[in-house]
mmCIF file of C-alpha atoms and ligand atoms in Angstrom:
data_model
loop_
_atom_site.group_PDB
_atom_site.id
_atom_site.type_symbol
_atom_site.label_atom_id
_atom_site.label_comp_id
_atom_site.label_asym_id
_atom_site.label_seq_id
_atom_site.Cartn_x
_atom_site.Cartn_y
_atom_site.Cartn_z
ATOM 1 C CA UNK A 1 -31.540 -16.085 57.892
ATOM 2 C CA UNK A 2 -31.484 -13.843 54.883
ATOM 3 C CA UNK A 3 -28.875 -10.947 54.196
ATOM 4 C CA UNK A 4 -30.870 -7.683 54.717
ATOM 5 C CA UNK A 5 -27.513 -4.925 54.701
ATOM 6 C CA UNK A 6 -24.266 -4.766 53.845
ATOM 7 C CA UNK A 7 -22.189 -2.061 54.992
ATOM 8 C CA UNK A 8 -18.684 -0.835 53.344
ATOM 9 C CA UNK A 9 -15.636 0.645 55.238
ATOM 10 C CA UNK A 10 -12.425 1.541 52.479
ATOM 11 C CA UNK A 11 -9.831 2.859 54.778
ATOM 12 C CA UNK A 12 -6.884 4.305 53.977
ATOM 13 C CA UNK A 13 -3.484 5.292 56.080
ATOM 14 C CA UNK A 14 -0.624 7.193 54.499
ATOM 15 C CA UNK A 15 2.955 6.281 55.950
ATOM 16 C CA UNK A 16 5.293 8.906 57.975
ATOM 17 C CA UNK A 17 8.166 6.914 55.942
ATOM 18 C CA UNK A 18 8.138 4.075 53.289
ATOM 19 C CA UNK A 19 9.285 0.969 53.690
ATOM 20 C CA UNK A 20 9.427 -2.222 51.328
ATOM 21 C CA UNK A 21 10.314 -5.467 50.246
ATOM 22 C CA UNK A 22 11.738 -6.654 47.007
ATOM 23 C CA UNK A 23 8.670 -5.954 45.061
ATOM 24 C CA UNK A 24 9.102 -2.256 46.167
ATOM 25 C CA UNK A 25 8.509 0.366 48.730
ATOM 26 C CA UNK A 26 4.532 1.050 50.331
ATOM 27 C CA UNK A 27 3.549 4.709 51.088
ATOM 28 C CA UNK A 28 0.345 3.472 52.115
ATOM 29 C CA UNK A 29 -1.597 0.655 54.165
ATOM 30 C CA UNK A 30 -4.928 -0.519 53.172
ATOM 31 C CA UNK A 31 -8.223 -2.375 54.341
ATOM 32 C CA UNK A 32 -11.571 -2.673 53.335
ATOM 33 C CA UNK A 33 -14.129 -3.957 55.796
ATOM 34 C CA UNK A 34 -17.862 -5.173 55.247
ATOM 35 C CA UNK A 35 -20.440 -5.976 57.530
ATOM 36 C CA UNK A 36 -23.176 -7.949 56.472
ATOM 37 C CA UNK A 37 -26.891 -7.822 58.325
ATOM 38 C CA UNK A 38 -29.009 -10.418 58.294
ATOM 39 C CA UNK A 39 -32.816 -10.012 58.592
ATOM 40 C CA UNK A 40 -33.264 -10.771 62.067
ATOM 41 C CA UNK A 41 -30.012 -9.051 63.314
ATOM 42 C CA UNK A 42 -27.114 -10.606 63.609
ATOM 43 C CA UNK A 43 -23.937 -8.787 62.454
ATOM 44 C CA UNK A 44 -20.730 -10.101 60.911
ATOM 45 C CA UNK A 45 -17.558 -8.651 59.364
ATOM 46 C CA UNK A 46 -15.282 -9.290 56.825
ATOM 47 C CA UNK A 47 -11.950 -8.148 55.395
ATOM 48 C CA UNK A 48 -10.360 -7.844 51.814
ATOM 49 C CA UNK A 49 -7.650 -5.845 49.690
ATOM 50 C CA UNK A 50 -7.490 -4.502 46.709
ATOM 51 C CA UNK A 51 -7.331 -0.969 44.790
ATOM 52 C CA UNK A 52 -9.829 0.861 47.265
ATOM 53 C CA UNK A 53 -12.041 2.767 44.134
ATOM 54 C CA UNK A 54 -12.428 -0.893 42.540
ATOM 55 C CA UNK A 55 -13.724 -2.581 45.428
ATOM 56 C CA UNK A 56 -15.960 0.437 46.682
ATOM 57 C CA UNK A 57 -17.651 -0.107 42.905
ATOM 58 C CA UNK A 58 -17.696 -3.649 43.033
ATOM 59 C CA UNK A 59 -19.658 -3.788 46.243
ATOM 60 C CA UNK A 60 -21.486 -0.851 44.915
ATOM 61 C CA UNK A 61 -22.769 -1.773 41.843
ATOM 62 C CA UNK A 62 -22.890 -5.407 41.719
ATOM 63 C CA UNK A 63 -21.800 -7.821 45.233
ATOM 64 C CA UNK A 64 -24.228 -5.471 47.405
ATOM 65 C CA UNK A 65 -27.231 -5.990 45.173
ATOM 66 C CA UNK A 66 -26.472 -9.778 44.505
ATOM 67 C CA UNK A 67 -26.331 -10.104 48.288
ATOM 68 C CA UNK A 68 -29.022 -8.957 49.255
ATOM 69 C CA UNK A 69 -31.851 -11.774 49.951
ATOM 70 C CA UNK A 70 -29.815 -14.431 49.665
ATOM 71 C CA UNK A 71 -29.538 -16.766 52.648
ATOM 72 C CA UNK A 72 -26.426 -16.412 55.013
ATOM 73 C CA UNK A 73 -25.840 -20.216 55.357
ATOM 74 C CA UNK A 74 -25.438 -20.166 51.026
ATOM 75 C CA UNK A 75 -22.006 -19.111 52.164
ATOM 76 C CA UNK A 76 -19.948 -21.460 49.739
ATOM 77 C CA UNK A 77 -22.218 -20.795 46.553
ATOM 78 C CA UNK A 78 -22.127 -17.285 47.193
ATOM 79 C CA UNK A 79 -18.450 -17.026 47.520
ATOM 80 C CA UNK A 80 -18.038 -19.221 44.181
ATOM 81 C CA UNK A 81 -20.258 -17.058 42.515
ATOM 82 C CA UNK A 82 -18.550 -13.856 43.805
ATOM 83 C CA UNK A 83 -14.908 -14.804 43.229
ATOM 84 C CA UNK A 84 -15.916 -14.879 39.537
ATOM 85 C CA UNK A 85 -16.571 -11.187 39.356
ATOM 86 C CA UNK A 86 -14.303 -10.244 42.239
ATOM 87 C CA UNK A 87 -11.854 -12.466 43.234
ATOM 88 C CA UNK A 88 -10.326 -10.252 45.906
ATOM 89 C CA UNK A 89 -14.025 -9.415 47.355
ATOM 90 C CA UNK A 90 -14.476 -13.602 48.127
ATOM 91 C CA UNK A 91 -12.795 -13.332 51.452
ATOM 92 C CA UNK A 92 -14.633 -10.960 52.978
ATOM 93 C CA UNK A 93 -17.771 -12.600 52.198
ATOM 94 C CA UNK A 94 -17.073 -15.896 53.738
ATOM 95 C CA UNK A 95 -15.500 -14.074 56.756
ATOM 96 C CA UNK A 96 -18.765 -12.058 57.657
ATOM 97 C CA UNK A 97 -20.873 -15.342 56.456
ATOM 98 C CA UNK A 98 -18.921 -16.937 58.512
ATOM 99 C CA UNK A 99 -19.443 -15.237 61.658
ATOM 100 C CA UNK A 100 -22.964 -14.713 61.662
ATOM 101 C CA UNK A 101 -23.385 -18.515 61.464
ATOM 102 C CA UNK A 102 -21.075 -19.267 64.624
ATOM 103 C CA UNK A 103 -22.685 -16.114 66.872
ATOM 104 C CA UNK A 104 -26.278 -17.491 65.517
ATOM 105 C CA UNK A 105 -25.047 -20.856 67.231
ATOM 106 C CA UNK A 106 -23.882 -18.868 70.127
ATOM 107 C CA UNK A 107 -20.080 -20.311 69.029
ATOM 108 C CA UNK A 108 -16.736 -19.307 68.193
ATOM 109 C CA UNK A 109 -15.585 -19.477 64.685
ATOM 110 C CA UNK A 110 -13.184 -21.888 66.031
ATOM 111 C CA UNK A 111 -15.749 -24.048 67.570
ATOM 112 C CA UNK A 112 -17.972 -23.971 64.447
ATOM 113 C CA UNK A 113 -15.440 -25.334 62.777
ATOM 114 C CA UNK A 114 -14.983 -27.954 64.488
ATOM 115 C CA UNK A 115 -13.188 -27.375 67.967
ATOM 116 C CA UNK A 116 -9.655 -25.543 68.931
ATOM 117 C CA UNK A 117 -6.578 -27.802 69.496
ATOM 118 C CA UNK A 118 -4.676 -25.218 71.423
ATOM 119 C CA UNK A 119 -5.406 -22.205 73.118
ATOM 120 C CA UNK A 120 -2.531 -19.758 71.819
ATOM 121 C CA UNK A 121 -0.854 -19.633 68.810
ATOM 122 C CA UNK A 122 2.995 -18.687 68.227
ATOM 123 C CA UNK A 123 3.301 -15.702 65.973
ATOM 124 C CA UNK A 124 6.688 -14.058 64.399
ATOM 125 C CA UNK A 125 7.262 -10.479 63.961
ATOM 126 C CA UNK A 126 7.434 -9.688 60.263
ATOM 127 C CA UNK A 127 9.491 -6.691 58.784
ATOM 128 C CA UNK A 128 9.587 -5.021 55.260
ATOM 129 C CA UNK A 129 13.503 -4.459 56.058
ATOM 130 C CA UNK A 130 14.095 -1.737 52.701
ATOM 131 C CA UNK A 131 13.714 1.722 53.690
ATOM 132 C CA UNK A 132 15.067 4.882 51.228
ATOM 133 C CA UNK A 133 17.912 5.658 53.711
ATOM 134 C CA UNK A 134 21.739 4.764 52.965
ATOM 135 C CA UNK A 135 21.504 3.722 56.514
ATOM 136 C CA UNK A 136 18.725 1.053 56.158
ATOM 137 C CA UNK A 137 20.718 -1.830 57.483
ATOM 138 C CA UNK A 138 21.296 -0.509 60.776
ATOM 139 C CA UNK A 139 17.408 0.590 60.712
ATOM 140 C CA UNK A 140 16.553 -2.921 60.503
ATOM 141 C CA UNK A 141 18.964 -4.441 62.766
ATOM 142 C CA UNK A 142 16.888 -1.440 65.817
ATOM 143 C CA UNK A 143 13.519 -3.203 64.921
ATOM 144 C CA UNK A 144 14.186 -6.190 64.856
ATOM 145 C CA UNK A 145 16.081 -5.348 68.194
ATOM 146 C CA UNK A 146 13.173 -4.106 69.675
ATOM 147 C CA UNK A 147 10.377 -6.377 68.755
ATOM 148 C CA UNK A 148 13.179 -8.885 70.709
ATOM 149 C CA UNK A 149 12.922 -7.089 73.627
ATOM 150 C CA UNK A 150 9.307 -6.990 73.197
ATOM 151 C CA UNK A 151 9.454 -10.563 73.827
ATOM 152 C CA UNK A 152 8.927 -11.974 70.001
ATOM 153 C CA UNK A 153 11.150 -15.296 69.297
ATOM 154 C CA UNK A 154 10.949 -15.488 65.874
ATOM 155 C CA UNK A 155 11.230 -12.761 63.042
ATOM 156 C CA UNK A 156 10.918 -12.358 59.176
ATOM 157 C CA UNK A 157 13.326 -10.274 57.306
ATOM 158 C CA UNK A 158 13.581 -8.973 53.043
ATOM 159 C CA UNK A 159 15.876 -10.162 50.782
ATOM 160 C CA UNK A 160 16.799 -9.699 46.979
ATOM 161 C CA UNK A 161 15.610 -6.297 46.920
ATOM 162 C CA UNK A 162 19.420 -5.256 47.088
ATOM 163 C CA UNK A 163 22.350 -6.286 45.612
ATOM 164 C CA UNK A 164 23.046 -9.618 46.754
ATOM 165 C CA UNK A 165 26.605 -8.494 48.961
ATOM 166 C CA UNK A 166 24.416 -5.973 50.705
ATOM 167 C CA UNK A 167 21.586 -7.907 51.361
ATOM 168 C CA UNK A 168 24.292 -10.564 52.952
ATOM 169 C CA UNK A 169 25.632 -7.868 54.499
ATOM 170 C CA UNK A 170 22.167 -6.848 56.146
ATOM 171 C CA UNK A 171 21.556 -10.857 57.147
ATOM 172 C CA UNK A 172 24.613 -11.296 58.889
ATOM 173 C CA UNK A 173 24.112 -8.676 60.849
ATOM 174 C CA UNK A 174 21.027 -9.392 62.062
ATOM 175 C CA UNK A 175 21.943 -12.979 62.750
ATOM 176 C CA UNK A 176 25.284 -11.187 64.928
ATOM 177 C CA UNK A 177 22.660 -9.226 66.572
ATOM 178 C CA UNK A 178 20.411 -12.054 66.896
ATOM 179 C CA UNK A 179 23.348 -14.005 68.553
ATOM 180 C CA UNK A 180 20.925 -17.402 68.841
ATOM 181 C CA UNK A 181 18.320 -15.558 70.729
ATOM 182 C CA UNK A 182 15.501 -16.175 68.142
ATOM 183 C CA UNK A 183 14.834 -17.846 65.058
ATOM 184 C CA UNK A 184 14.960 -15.781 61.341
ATOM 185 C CA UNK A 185 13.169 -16.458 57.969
ATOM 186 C CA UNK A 186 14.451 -14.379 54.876
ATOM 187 C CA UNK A 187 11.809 -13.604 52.538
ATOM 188 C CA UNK A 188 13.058 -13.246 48.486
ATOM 189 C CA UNK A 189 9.902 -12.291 47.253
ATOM 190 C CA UNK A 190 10.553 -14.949 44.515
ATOM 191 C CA UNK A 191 13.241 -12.202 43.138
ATOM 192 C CA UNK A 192 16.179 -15.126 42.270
ATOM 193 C CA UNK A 193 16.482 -18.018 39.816
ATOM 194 C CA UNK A 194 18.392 -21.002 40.580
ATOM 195 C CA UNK A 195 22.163 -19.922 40.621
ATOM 196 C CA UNK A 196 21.387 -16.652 42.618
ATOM 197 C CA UNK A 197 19.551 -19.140 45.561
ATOM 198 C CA UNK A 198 22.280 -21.219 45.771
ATOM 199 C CA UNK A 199 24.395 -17.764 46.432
ATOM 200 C CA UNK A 200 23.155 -18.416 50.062
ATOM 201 C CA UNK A 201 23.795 -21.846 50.754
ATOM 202 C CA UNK A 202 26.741 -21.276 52.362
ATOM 203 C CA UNK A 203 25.641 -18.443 54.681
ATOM 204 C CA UNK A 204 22.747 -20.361 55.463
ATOM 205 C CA UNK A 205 25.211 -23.085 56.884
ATOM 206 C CA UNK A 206 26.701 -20.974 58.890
ATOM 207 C CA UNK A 207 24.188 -20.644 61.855
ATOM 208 C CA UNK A 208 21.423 -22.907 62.808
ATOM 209 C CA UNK A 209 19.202 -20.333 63.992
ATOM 210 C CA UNK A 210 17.244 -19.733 60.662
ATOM 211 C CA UNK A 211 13.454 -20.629 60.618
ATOM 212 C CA UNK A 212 13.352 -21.072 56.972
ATOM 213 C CA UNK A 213 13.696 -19.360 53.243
ATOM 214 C CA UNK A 214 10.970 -17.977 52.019
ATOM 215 C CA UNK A 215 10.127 -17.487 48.409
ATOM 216 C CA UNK A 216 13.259 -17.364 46.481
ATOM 217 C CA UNK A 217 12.465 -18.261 43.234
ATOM 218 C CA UNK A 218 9.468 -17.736 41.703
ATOM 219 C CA UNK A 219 6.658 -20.508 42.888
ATOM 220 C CA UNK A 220 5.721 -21.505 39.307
ATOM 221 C CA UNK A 221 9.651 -23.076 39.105
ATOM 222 C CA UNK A 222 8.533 -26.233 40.900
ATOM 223 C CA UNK A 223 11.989 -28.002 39.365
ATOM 224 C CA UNK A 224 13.866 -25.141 40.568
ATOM 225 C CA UNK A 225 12.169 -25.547 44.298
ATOM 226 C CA UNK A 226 12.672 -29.131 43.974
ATOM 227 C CA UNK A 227 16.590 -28.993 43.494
ATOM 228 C CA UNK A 228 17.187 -26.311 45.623
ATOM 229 C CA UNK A 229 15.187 -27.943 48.750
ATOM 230 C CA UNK A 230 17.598 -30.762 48.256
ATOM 231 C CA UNK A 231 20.432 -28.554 48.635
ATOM 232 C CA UNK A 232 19.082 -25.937 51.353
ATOM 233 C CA UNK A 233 20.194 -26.473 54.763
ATOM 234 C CA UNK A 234 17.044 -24.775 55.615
ATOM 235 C CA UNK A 235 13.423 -25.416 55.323
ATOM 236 C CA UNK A 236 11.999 -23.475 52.055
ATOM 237 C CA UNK A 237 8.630 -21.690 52.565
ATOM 238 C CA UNK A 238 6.128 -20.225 49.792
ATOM 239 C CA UNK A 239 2.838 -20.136 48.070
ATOM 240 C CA UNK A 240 1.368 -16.739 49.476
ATOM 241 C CA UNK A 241 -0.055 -15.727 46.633
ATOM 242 C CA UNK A 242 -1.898 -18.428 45.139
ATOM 243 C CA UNK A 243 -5.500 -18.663 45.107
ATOM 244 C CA UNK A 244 -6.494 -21.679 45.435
ATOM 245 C CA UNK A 245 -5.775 -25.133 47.273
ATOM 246 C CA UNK A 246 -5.019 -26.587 44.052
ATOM 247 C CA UNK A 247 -2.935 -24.261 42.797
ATOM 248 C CA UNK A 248 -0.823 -25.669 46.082
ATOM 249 C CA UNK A 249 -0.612 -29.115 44.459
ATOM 250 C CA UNK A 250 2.750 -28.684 41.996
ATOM 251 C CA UNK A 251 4.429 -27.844 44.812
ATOM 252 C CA UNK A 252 3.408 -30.726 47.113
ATOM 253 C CA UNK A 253 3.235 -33.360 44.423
ATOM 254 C CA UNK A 254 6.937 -33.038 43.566
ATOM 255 C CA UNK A 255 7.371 -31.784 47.443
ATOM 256 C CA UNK A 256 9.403 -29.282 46.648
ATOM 257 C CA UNK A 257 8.397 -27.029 49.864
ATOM 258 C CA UNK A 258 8.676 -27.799 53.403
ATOM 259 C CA UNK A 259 5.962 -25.314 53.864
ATOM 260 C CA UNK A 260 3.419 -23.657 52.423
ATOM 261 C CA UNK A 261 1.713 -20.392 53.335
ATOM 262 C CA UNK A 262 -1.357 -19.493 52.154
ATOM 263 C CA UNK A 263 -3.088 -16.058 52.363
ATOM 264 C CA UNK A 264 -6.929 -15.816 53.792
ATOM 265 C CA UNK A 265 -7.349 -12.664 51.381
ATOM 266 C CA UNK A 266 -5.561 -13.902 48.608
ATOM 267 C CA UNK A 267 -7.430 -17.349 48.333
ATOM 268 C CA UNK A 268 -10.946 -17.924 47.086
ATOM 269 C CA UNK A 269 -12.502 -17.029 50.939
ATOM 270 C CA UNK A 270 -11.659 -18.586 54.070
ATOM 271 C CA UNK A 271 -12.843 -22.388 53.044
ATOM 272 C CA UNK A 272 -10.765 -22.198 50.635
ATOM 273 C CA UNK A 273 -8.489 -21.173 52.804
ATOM 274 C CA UNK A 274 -8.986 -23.820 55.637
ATOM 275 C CA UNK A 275 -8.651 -26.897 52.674
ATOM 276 C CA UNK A 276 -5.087 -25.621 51.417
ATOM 277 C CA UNK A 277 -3.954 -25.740 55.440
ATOM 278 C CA UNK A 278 -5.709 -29.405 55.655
ATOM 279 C CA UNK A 279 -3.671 -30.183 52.220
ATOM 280 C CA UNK A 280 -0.637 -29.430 53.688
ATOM 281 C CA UNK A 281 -1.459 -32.149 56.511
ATOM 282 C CA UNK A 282 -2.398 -34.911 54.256
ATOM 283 C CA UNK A 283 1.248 -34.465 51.851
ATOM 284 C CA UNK A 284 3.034 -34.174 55.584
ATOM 285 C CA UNK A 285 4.437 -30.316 55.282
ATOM 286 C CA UNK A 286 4.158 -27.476 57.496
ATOM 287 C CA UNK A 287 1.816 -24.593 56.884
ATOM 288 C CA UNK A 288 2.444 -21.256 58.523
ATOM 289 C CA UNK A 289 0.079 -18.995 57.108
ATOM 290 C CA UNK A 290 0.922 -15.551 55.518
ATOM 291 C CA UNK A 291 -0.568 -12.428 57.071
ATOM 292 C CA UNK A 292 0.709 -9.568 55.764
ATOM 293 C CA UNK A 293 -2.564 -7.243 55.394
ATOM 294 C CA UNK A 294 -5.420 -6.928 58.037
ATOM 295 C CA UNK A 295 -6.623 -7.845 61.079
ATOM 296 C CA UNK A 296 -9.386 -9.811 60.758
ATOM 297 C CA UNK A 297 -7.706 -11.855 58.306
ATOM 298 C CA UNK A 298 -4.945 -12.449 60.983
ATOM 299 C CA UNK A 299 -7.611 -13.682 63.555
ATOM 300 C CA UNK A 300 -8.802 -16.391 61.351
ATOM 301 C CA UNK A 301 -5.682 -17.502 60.453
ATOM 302 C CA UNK A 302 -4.948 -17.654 64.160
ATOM 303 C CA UNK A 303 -8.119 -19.543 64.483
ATOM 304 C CA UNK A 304 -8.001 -21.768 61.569
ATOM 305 C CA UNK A 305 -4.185 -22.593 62.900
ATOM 306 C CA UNK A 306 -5.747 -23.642 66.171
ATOM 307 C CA UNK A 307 -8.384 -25.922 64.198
ATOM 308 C CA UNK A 308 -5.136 -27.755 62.800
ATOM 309 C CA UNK A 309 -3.845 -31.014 63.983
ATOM 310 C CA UNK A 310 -0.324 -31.040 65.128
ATOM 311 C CA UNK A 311 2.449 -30.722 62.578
ATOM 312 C CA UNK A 312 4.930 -32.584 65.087
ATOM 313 C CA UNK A 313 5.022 -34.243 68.196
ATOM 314 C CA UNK A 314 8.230 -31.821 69.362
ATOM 315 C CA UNK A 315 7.160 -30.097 73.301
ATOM 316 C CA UNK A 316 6.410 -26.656 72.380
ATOM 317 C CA UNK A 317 6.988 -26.543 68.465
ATOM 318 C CA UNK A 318 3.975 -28.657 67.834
ATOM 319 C CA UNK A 319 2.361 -25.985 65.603
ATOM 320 C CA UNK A 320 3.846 -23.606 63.096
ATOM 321 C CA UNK A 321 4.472 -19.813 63.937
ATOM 322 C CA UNK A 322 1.671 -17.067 62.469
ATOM 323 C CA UNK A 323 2.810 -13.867 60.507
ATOM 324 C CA UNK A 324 2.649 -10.612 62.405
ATOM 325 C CA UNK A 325 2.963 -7.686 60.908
ATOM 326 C CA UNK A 326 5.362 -5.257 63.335
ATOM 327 C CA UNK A 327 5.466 -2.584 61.052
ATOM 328 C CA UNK A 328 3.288 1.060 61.220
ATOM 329 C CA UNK A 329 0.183 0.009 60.377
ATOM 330 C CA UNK A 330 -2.903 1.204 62.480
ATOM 331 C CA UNK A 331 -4.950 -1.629 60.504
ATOM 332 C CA UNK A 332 -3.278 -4.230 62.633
ATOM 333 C CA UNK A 333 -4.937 -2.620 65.760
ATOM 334 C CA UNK A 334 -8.997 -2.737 64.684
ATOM 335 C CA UNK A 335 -9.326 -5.509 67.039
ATOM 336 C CA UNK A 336 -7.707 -5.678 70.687
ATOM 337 C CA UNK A 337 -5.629 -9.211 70.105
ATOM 338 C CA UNK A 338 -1.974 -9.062 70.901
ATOM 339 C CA UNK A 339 0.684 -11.041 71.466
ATOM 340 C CA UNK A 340 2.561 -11.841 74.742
ATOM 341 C CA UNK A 341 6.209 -13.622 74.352
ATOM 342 C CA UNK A 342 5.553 -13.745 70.619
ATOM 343 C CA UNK A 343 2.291 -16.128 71.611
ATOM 344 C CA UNK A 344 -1.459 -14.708 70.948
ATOM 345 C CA UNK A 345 -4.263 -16.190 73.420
ATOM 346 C CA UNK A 346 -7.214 -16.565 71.220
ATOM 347 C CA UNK A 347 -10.539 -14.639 72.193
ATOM 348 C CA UNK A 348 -13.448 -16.975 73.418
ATOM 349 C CA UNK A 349 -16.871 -15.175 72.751
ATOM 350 C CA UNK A 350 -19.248 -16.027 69.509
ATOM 351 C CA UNK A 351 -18.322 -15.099 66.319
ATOM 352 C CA UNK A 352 -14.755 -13.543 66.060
ATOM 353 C CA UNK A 353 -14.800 -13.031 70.194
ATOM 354 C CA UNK A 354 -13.993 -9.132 69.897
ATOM 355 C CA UNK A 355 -15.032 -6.143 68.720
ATOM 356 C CA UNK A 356 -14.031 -3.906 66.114
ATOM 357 C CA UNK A 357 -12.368 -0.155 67.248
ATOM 358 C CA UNK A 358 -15.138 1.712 65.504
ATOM 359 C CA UNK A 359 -12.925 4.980 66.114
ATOM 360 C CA UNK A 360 -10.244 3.836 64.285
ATOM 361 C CA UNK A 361 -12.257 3.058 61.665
ATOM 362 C CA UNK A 362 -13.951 5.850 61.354
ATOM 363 C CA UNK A 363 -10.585 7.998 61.988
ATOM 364 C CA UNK A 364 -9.081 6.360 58.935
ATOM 365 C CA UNK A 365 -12.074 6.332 56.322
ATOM 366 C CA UNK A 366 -11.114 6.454 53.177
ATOM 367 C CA UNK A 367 -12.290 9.770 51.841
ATOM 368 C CA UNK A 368 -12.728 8.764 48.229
ATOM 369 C CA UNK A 369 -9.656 11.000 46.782
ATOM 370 C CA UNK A 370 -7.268 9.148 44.495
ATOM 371 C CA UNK A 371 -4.053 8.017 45.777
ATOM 372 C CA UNK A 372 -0.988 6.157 44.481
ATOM 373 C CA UNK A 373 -0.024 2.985 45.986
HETATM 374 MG MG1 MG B 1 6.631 -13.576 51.606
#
């Protein structure tokens, strides 16, 4: 099976009102999609980010003609070739290689891989809680409401993007609101050092409801980690952005995480991917996986999470909660997979199981004009 097309899809989505994190506020949401062809017709896509113009000339001029000819089941030496030239561009690869192996097989990626240990997958709704308004506390406090009413259990909210009074002010209200209906994580960004983390301890003590702290310190500060997890009444989470399964091993080694969370897009492709989940296994952590762009890349984090043996033997909270993005975004929607009670049923069919909204994509092409993240 050789690679005879690929196709390209930059799209691009400009927000009614900006919203953010600690790292900032977004006025726009953005995926790029590929499709790769192989000679005798079978069809898979992939998803990546990045600065749209970079990766439309990366495919362009240099992944698009490498591609071509090469044999889909190279998958893991074309992907370690790519992610030397475009790092970002790896994922999507060894999503759409992926694919067209399992739907060649007449299997699901989860079945290629190796067989599904569950059938749905817990997922918690994840905010950027910053807006520009004076009044953003209360804003947050109404979605979070809703997407509780919606039926979610567990939700993600921003911290250290504020002052730190205000952003305890902003937590405490939430948990009031929450009143031990559902389970919160608070997400620094890594925006603290030590001193600042410790700041929360005692709020954090206050209410048993919270899932766990994500990302307060920078991840390179594996001492840091290390003392505060001793300290922490709550499980720390981190490792989003690191791009690789070894770049996961500081933290495990001195086990200064309870769980890690790696990124499908921001590690070297989806193996890569898959090996930092096993890793987390064989040191005895949790790994809940961070989502925060796409929707592709959420499915196979939903289905590598369903290849994964049990964290715990605890009815119900066997495996770890998935991101899900519950902000405006129209990129979450390309494929028809939602949750019910903050639980997604996994689709069944070859390949990915679904298909892409071709209208929405081509209602949100990107039309090549510069913009300004
Ligand atoms: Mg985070």
């Amino acid at each position: 099976m050789i690679i005879e097309r690929v196709e390209t899809y930059p799209l691009l989505y400009k927000l009614g009102k900006p919203y953010g994190d600690a790292n900032g506020y977004k006025k726009y949401r953005t995926c790029f999609l590929i499709r790769i062809i192989t000679d005798n017709g079978v069809d898979g896509w992939g998803e990546c980010i990045d600065w749209l113009p970079t990766l439309q000339v990366g495919f362009k001029e240099r992944l698009i003609p490498f591609l071509i000819g090469k044999k889909v089941t190279d998958r893991t030496m074309l992907v370690k070739k790519v992610k030397k030239w475009h790092r970002r561009a790896s994922s999507s690869i060894s999503m759409a290689l992926t694919e067209i192996v399992a739907k060649s097989a007449n299997l699901s990626v989860c079945d290629y891989w190796g067989g599904r240990w569950r059938e749905t997958i817990p997922v918690y709704a994840s905010f950027q809680s910053y807006t520009d308004s004076p009044d953003w506390i209360n804003h947050s406090i109404k979605i979070v409401e809703k997407a509780l009413n919606d039926g979610f259990g567990h939700a993600k909210i921003k911290v250290g993007g504020r002052a730190f009074h205000e952003d305890l002010e902003h937590v405490i209200s939430i948990m009031d609101m929450v009143d031990g209906h559902a389970q919160v994580a608070i997400d620094a960004n890594q925006s603290y050092d030590l001193a600042t983390s410790k700041k929360w301890i005692p709020t954090l003590q206050m209410n048993s409801n919270y899932m766990w702290f994500e990302e307060p310190m920078p991840v390179d500060q594996v001492t840091d980690y290390k003392i505060f997890r001793a300290q922490s009444p709550v499980a720390i989470a981190g490792g989003e952005n690191l791009m690789s399964a070894a770049q996961l091993l500081p933290l495990l080694r001195e086990s200064a995480v309870d769980i890690i969370q790696p990124d499908v897009m921001h590690m070297d492709g989806v193996d890569e991917f898959r090996s930092a989940m096993q890793l987390s296994r064989h040191f005895g952590i949790r790994t809940s996986p961070h989502v925060f762009d796409g929707a592709l890349t959420r499915l196979y984090a939903l289905f590598a999470q369903a290849n994964l043996s049990p964290w715990s033997k605890m009815n119900g909270e066997e495996i770890e909660p998935i991101e899900w993005d519950a902000m405006e975004n129209p990129f979450t929607m390309l494929v028809n997979v939602k949750p019910s009670k903050g639980m997604v049923t996994l689709p069944e069919g070859p390949g990915i199981g679904v298909e892409l909204d071709m209208d929405l994509i081509q209602a949100h092409l990107w039309d090549g004009e510069s913009y300004i993240e």
